Short mmCIF file of C-alpha atoms in Angstrom, two decimals:
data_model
loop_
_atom_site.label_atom_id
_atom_site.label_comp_id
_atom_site.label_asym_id
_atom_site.label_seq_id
_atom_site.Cartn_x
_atom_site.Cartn_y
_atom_site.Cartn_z
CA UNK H 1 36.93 -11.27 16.12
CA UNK H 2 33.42 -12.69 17.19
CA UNK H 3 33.72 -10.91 20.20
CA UNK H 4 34.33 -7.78 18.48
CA UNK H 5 31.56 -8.54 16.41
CA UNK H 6 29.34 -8.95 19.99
CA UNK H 7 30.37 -5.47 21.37
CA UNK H 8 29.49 -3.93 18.26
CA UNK H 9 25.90 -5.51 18.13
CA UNK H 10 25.74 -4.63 22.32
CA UNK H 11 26.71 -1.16 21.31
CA UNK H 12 24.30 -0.47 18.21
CA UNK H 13 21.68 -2.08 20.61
CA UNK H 14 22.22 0.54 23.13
CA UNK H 15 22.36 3.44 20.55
CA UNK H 16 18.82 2.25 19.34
CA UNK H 17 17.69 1.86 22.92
CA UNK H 18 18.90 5.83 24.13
CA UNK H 19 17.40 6.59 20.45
CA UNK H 20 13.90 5.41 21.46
CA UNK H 21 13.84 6.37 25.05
CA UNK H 22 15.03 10.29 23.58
CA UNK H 23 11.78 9.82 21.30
CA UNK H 24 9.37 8.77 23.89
CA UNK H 25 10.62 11.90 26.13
CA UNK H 26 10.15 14.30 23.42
CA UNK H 27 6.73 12.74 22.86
CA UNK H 28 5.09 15.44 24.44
CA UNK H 29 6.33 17.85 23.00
CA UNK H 30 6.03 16.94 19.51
CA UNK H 31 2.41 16.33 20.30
CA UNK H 32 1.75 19.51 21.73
CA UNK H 33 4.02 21.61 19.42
CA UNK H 34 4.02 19.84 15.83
CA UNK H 35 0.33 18.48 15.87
CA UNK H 36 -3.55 19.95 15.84
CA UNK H 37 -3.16 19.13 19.97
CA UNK H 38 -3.29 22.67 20.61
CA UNK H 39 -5.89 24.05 18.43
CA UNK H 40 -8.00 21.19 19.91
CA UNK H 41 -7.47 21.16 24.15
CA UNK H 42 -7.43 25.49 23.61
CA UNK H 43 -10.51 25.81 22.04
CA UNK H 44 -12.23 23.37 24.64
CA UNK H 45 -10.68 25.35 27.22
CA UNK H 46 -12.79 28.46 26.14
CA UNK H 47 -15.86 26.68 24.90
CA UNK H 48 -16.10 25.24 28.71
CA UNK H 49 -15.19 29.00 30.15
CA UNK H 50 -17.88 30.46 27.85
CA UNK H 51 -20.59 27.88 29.38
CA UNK H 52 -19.57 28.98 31.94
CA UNK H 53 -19.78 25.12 34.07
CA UNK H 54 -16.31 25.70 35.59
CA UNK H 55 -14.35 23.04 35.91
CA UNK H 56 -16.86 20.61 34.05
CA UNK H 57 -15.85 18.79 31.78
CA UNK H 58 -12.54 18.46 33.64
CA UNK H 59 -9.37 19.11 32.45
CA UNK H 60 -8.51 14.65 32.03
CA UNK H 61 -11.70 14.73 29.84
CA UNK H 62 -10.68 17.65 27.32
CA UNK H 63 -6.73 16.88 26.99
CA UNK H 64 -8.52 12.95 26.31
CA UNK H 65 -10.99 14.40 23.58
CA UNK H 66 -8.30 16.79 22.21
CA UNK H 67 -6.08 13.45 21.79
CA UNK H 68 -8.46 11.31 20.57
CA UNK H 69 -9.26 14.53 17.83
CA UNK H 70 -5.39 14.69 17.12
CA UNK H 71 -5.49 10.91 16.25
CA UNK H 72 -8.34 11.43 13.69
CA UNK H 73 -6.74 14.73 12.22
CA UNK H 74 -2.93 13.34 12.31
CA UNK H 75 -3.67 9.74 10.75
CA UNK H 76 -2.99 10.61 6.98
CA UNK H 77 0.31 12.00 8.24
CA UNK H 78 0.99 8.72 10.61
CA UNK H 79 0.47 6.82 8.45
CA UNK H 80 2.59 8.32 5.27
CA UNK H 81 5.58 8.61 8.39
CA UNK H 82 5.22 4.46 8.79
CA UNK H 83 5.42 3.51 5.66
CA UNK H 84 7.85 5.96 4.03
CA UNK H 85 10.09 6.30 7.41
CA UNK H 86 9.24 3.51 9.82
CA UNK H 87 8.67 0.79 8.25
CA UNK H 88 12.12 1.02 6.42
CA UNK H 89 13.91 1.29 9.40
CA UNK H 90 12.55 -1.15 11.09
CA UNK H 91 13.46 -3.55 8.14
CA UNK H 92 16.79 -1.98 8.28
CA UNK H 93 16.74 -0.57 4.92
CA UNK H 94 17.53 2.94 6.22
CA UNK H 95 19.80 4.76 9.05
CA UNK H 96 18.64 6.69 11.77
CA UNK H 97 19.68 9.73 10.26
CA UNK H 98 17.64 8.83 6.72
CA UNK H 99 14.61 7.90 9.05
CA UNK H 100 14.63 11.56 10.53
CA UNK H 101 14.89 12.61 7.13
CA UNK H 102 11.99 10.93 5.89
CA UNK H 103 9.88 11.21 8.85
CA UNK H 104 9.93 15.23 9.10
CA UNK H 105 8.87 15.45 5.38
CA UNK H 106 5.09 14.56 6.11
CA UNK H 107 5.08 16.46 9.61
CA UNK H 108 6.25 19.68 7.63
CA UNK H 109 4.06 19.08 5.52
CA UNK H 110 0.90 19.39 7.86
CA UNK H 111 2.11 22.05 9.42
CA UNK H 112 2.99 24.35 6.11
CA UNK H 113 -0.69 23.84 5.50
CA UNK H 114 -1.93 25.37 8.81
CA UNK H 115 0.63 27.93 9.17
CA UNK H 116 -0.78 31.70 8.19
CA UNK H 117 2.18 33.14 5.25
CA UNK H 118 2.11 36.23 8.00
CA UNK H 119 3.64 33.74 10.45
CA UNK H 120 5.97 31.95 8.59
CA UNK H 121 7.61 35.70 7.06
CA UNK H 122 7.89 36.79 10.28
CA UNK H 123 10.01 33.68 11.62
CA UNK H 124 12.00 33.73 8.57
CA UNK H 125 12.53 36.97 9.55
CA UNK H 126 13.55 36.55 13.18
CA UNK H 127 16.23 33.39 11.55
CA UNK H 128 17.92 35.95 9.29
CA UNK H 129 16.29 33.57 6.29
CA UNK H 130 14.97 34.86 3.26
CA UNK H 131 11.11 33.87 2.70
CA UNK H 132 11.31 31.37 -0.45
CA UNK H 133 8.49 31.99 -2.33
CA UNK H 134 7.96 28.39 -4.55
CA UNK H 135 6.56 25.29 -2.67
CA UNK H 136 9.52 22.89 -2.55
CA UNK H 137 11.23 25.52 -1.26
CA UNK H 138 9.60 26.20 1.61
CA UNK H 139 9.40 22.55 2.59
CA UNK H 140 13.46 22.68 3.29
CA UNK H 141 12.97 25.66 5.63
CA UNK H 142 14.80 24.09 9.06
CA UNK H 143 11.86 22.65 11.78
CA UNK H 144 13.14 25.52 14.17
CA UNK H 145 11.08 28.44 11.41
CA UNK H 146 8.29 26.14 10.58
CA UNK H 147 7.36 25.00 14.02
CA UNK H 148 6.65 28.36 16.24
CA UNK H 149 4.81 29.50 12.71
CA UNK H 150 2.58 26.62 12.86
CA UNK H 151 2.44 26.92 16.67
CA UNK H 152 1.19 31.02 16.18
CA UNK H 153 -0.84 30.08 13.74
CA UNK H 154 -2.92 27.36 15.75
CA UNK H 155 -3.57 29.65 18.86
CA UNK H 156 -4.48 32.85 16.41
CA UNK H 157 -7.15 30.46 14.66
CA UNK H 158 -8.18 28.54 18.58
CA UNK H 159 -8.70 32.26 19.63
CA UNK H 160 -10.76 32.85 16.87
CA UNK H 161 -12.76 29.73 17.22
CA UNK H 162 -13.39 30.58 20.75
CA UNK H 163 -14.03 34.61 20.64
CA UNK H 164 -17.25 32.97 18.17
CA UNK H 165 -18.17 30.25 20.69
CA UNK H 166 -18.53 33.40 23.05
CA UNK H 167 -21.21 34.97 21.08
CA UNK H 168 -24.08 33.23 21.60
CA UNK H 169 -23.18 32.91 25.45
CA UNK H 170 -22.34 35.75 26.14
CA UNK H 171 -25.25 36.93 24.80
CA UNK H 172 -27.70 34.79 27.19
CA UNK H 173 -26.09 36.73 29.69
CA UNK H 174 -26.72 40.50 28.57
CA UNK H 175 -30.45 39.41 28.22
CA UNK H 176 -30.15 37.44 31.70
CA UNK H 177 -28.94 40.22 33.38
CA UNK H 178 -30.44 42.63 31.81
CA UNK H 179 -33.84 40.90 32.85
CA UNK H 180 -32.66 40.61 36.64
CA UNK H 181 -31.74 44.02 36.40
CA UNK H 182 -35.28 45.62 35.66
CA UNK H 183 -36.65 43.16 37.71
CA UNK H 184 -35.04 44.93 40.90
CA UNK H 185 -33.12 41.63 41.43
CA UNK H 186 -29.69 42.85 41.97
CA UNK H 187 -28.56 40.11 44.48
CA UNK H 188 -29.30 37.49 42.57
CA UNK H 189 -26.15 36.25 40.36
CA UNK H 190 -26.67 36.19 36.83
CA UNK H 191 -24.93 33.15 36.21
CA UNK H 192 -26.98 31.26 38.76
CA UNK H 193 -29.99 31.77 35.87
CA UNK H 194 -27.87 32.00 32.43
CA UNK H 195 -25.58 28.84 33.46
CA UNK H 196 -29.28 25.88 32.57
CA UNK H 197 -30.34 28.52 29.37
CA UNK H 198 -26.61 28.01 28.47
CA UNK H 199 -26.74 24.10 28.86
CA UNK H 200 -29.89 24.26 27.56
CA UNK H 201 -29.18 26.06 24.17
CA UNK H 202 -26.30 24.01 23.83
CA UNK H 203 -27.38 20.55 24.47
CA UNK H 204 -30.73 21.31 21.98
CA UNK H 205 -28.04 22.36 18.75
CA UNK H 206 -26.05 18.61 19.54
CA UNK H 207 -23.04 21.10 20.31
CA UNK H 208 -20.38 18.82 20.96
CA UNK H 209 -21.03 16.81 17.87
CA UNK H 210 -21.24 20.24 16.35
CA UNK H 211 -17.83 21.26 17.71
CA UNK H 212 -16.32 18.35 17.09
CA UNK H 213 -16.59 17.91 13.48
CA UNK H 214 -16.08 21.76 12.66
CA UNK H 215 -12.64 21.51 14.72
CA UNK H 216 -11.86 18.23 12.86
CA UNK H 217 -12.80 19.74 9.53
CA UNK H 218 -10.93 22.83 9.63
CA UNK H 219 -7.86 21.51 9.08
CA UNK H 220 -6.55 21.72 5.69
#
């Protein structure tokens, strides 16, 4: 009997074990897919494009911010997922299947709040699921609807963010070329000239502080 007793324990050991090695492979992707991740490390990507610097900051540096940002933006929802899911199951007061239960609740959550009502229809749609119109019901719509909605959703409002972080760039260089142009100084390239009034207009408005706290207060 005790030795049924050990196998048992060896065998809920190992369950728990392949349970937490499956969650630290589909880290990634819950990062990338289910969090502000993307919204973050895209709109970078075109802030550095519209500078125009190339590969500076590198691409280490910007997935590191955009991390760092998804920390600050995420915590509420951490934080109501350790106490309400994790810490219970640590304790052993729950299952595993209860802890995925409880744990998706405040990740739906954030993401219901970000995702556009065109997106989530259209999903709906695609599933063959009628759109429910009150609040709680929309919470129990299945993570395979509510995750591509929030995921559409992030890059329609990163491509918006960036098409305005365009403006004012790509403005310096119309007038840069423009200038170069009536100058008779047609083999000189633009962007050798726009590229410091770029740097320079953006390091006198503080624009990565600026950035920063506009992509860290968007989010609802």
């Amino acid at each position: 009997m005790g030795s049924f007793i050990n196998i048992n324990g060896d065998g809920l050991q190992a369950l728990e074990f392949i349970f937490l090695i499956t969650l630290i492979s589909l880290l990634p992707f819950i990062v990338v897919m289910m969090t502000s991740f993307t919204r973050y490390v895209v709109t970078l990507s075109f802030l550095r494009s519209a500078i125009g610097t190339q590969q500076t900051p590198p691409n280490m540096v910007l997935i590191g911010i955009a991390l760092f940002l998804t920390l600050f933006t995420m915590g509420p929802t951490i934080g109501e997922i350790q106490t309400q899911a994790y810490t219970p199951y640590i304790n052993e007061e729950i299952t595993q299947e209860e802890f995925f239960t409880r744990a998706v609740v405040p990740m739906k959550d954030f993401m219901l709040h970000q995702t556009e009502p065109s997106s989530l229809q259209m999903y709906c749609e695609l599933a063959g699921i009628t759109m429910p119109t009150e609040e709680e019901a929309i919470m129990e719509l299945p993570l395979t609807v509510v995750t591509p909605a929030f995921v559409t959703s992030e890059l329609k409002t990163a491509f918006q963010i960036g098409f305005y972080l365009y403006i004012p760039f790509l403005l310096i260089d119309i007038i840069v070329s423009s200038t170069l142009m009536s100058m008779g100084m047609i083999m000189l390239p633009p962007s050798m000239i726009s590229t410091p009034f770029k740097l320079l207009l953006f390091i006198t408005l503080n624009g990565w502080e600026l950035v920063f706290s506009t992509l860290v207060q968007g989010f609802r």
